mmCIF file with all atom_site columns, C-alpha atoms in Angstrom:
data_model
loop_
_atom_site.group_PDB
_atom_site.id
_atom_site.type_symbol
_atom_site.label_atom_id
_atom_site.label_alt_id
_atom_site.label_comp_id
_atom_site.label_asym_id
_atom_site.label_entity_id
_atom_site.label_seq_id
_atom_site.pdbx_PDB_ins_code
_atom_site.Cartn_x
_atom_site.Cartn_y
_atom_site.Cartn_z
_atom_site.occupancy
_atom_site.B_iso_or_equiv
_atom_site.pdbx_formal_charge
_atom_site.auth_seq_id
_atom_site.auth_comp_id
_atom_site.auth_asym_id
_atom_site.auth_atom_id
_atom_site.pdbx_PDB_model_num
ATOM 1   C CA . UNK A 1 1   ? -9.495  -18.533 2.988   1.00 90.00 ? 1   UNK A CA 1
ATOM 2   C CA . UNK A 1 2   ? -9.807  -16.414 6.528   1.00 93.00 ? 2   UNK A CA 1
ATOM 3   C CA . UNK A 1 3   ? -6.964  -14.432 5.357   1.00 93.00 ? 3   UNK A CA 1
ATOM 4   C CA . UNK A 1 4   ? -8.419  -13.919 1.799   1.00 92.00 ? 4   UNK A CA 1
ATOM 5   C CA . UNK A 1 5   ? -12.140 -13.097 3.230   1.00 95.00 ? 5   UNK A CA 1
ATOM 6   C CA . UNK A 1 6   ? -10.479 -10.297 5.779   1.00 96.00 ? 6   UNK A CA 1
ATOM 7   C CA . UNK A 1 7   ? -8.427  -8.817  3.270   1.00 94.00 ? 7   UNK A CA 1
ATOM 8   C CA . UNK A 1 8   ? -11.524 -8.477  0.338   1.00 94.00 ? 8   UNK A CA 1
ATOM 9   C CA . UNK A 1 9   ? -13.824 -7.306  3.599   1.00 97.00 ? 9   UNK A CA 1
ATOM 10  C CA . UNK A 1 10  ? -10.873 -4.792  4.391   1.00 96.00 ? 10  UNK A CA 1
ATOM 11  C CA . UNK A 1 11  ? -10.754 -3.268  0.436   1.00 94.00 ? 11  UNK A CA 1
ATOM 12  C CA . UNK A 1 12  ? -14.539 -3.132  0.370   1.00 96.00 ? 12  UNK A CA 1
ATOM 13  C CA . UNK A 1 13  ? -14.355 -1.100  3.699   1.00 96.00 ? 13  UNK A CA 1
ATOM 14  C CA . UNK A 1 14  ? -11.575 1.085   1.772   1.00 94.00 ? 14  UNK A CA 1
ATOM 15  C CA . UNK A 1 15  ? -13.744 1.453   -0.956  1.00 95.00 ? 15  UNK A CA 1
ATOM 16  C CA . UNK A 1 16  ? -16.665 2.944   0.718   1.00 97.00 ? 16  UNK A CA 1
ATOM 17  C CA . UNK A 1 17  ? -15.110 4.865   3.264   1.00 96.00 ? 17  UNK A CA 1
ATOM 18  C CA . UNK A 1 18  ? -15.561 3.077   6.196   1.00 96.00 ? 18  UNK A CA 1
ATOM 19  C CA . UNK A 1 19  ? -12.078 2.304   5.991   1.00 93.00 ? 19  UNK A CA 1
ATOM 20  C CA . UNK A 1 20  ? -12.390 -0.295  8.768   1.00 96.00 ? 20  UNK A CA 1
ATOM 21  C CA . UNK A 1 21  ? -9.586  -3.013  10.092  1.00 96.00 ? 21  UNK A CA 1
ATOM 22  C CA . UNK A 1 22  ? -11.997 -5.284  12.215  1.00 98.00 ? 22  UNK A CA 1
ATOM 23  C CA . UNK A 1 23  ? -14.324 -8.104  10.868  1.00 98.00 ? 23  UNK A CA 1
ATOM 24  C CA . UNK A 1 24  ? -16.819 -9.857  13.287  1.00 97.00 ? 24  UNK A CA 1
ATOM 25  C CA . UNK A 1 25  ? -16.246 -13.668 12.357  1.00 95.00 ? 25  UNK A CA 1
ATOM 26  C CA . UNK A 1 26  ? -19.757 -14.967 12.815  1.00 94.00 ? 26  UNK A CA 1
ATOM 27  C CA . UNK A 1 27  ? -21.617 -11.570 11.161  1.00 96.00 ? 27  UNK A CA 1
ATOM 28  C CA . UNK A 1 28  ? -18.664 -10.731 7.865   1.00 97.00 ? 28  UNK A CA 1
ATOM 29  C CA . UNK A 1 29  ? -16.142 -13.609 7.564   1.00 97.00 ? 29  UNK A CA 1
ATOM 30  C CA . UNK A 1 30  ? -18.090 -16.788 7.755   1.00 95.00 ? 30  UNK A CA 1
ATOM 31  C CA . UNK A 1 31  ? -20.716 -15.241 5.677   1.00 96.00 ? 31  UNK A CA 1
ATOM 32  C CA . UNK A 1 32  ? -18.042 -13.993 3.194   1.00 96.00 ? 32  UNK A CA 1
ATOM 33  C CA . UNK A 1 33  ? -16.450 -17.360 2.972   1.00 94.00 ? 33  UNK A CA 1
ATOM 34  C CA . UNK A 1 34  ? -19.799 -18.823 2.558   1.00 92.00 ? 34  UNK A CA 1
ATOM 35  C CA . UNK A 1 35  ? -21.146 -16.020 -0.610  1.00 94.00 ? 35  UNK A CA 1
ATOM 36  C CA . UNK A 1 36  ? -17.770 -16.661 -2.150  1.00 92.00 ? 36  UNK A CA 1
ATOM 37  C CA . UNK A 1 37  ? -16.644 -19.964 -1.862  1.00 89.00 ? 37  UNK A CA 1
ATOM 38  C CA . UNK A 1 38  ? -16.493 -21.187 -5.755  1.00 88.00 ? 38  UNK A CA 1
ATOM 39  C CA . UNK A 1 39  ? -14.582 -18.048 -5.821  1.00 88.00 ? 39  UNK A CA 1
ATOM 40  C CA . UNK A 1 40  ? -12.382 -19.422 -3.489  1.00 85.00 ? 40  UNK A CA 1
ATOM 41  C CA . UNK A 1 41  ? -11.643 -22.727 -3.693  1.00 83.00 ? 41  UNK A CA 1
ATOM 42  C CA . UNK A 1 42  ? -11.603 -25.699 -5.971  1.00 80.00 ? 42  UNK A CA 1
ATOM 43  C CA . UNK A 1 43  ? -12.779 -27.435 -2.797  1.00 82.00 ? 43  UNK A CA 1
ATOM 44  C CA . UNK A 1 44  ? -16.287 -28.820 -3.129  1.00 85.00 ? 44  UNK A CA 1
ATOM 45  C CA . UNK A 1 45  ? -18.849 -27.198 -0.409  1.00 82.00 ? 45  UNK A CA 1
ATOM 46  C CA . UNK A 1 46  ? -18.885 -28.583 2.638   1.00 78.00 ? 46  UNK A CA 1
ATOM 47  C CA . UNK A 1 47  ? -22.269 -29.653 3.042   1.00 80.00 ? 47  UNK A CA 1
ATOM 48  C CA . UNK A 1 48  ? -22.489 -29.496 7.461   1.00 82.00 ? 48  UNK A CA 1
ATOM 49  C CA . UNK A 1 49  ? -21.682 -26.219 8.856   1.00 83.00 ? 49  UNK A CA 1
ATOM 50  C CA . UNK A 1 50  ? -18.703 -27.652 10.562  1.00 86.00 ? 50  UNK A CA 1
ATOM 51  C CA . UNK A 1 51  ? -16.445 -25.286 8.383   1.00 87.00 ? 51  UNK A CA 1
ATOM 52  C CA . UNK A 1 52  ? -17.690 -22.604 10.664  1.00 89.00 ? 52  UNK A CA 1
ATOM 53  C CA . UNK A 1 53  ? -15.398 -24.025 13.552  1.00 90.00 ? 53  UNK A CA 1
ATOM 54  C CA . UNK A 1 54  ? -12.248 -24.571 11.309  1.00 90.00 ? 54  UNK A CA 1
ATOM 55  C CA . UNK A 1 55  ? -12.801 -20.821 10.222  1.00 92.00 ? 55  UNK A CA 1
ATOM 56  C CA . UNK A 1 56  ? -12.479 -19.866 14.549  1.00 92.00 ? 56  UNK A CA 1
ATOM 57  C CA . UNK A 1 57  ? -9.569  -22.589 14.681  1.00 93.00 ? 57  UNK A CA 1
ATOM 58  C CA . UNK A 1 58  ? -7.701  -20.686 11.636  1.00 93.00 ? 58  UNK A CA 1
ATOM 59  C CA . UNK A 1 59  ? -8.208  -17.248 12.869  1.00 94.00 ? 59  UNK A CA 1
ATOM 60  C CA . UNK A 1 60  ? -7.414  -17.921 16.783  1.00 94.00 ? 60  UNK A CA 1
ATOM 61  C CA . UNK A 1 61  ? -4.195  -20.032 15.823  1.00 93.00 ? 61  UNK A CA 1
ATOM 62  C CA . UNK A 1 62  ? -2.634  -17.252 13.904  1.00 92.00 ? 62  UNK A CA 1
ATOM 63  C CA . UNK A 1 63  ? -3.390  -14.516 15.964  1.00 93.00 ? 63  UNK A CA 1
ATOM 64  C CA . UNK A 1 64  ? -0.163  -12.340 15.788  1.00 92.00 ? 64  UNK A CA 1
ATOM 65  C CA . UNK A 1 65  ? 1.122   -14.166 12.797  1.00 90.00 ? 65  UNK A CA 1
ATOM 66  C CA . UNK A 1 66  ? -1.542  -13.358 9.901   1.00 91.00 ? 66  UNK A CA 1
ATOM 67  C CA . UNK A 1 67  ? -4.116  -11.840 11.819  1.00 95.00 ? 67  UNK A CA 1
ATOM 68  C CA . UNK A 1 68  ? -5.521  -9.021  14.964  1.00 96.00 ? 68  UNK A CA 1
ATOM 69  C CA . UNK A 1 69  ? -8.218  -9.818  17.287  1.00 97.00 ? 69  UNK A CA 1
ATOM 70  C CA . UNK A 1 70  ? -10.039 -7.526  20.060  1.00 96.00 ? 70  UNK A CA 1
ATOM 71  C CA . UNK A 1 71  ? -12.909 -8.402  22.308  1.00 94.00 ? 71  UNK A CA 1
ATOM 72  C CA . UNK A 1 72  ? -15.532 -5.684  21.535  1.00 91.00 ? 72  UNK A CA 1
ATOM 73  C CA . UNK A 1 73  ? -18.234 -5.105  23.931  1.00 91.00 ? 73  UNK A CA 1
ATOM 74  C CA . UNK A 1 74  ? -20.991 -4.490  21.524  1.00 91.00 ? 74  UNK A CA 1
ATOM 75  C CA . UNK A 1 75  ? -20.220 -6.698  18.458  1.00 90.00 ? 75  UNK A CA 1
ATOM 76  C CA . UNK A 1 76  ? -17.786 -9.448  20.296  1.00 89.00 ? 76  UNK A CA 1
ATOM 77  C CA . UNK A 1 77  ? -14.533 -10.914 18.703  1.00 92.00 ? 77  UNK A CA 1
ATOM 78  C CA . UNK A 1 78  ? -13.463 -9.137  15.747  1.00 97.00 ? 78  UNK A CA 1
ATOM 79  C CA . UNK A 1 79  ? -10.198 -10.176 13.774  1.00 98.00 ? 79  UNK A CA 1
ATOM 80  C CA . UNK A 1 80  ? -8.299  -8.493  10.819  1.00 97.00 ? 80  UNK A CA 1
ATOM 81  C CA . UNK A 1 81  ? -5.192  -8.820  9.023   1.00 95.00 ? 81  UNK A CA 1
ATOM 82  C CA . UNK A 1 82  ? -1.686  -8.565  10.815  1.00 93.00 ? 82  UNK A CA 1
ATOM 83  C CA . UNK A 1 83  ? -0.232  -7.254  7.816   1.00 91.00 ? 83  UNK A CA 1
ATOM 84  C CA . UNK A 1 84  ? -2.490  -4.412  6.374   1.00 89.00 ? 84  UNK A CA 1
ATOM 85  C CA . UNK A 1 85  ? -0.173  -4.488  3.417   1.00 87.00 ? 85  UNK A CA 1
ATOM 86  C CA . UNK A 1 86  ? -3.022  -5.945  0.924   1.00 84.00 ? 86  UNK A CA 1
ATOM 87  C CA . UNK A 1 87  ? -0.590  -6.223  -1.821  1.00 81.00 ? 87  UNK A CA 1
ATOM 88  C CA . UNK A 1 88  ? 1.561   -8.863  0.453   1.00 79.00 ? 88  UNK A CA 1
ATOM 89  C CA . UNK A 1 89  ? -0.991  -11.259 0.272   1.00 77.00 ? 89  UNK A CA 1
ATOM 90  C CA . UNK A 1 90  ? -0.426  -14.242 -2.730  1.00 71.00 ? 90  UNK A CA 1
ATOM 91  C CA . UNK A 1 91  ? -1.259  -18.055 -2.874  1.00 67.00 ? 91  UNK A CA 1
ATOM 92  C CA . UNK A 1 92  ? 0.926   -20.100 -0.704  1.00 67.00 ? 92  UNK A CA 1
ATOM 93  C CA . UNK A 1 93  ? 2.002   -22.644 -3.764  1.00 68.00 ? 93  UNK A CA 1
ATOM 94  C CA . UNK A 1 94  ? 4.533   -24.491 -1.193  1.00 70.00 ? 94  UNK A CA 1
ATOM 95  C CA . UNK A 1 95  ? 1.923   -25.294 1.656   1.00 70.00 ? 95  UNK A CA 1
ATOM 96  C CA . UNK A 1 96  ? -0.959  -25.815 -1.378  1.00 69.00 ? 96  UNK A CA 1
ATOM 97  C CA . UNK A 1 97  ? 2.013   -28.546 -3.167  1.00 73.00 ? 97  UNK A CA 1
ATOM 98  C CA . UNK A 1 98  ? 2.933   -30.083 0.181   1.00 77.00 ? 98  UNK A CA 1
ATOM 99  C CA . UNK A 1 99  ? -0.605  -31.197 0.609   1.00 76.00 ? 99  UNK A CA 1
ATOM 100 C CA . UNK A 1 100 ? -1.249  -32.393 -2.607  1.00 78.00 ? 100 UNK A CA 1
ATOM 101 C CA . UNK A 1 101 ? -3.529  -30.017 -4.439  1.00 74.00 ? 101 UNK A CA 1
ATOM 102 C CA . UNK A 1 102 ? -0.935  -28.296 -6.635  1.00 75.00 ? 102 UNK A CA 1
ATOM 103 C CA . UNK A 1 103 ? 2.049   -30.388 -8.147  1.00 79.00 ? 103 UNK A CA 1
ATOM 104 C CA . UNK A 1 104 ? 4.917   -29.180 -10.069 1.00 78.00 ? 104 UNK A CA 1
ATOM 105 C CA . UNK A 1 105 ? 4.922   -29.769 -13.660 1.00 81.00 ? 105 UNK A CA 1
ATOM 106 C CA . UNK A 1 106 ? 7.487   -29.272 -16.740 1.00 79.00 ? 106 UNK A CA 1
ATOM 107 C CA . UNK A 1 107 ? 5.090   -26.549 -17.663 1.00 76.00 ? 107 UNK A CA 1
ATOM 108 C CA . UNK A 1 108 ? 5.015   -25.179 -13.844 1.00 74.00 ? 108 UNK A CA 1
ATOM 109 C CA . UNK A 1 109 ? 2.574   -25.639 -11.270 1.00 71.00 ? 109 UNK A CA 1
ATOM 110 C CA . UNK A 1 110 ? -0.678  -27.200 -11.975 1.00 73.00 ? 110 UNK A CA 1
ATOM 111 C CA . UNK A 1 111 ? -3.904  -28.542 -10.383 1.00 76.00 ? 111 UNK A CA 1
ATOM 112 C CA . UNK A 1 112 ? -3.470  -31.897 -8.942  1.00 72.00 ? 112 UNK A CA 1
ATOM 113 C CA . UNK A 1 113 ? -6.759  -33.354 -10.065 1.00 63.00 ? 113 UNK A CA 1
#
């Protein structure tokens, strides 16, 4: 979902010009997440704001791998995408089958539920 929100943020920003890379994770992405998540998950809602921490664990353990981060001395930590290649980014079917919520069908892949 982090990569998804930072890569939507990033198009908007492409969109109107701004054209910008970085995403403060308190101020864009957790708010993002939060605006869109029906959009973005068949997940229910968490209903605590304990999300917001898995969001920081996400970002901060792929740092190098799917994502940037810089310290910024007016906004704080700001992350964006590794890969700027928007086009790149697609579901992750083996990760989403290994942990249950997709399974393979004669048809293909399908929701779990």
């Amino acid at each position: 979902m982090c990569l998804t929100a930072i890569a939507n943020l990033r198009q908007e920003s492409v969109k109107d010009n701004s054209n910008r890379a970085l995403f403060s994770k308190d101020r864009e992405i957790i708010p993002y997440i939060d605006q869109y998540w029906e959009a973005m998950t068949t997940m229910p809602r968490r209903v605590t704001q304990s999300w917001y921490a898995t969001v920081q664990r996400a970002l901060i353990k792929d740092i190098q791998v799917l994502f940037t981060y810089e310290e910024d001395a007016n906004q704080g930590p700001m992350f964006g995408l590794y890969n700027m290649e928007l086009t790149a980014i697609k579901p992750n079917y083996e990760a989403m089958i290994k942990q249950g919520q997709l399974k393979v069908t004669d048809m293909g892949i399908a929701t779990s539920k």
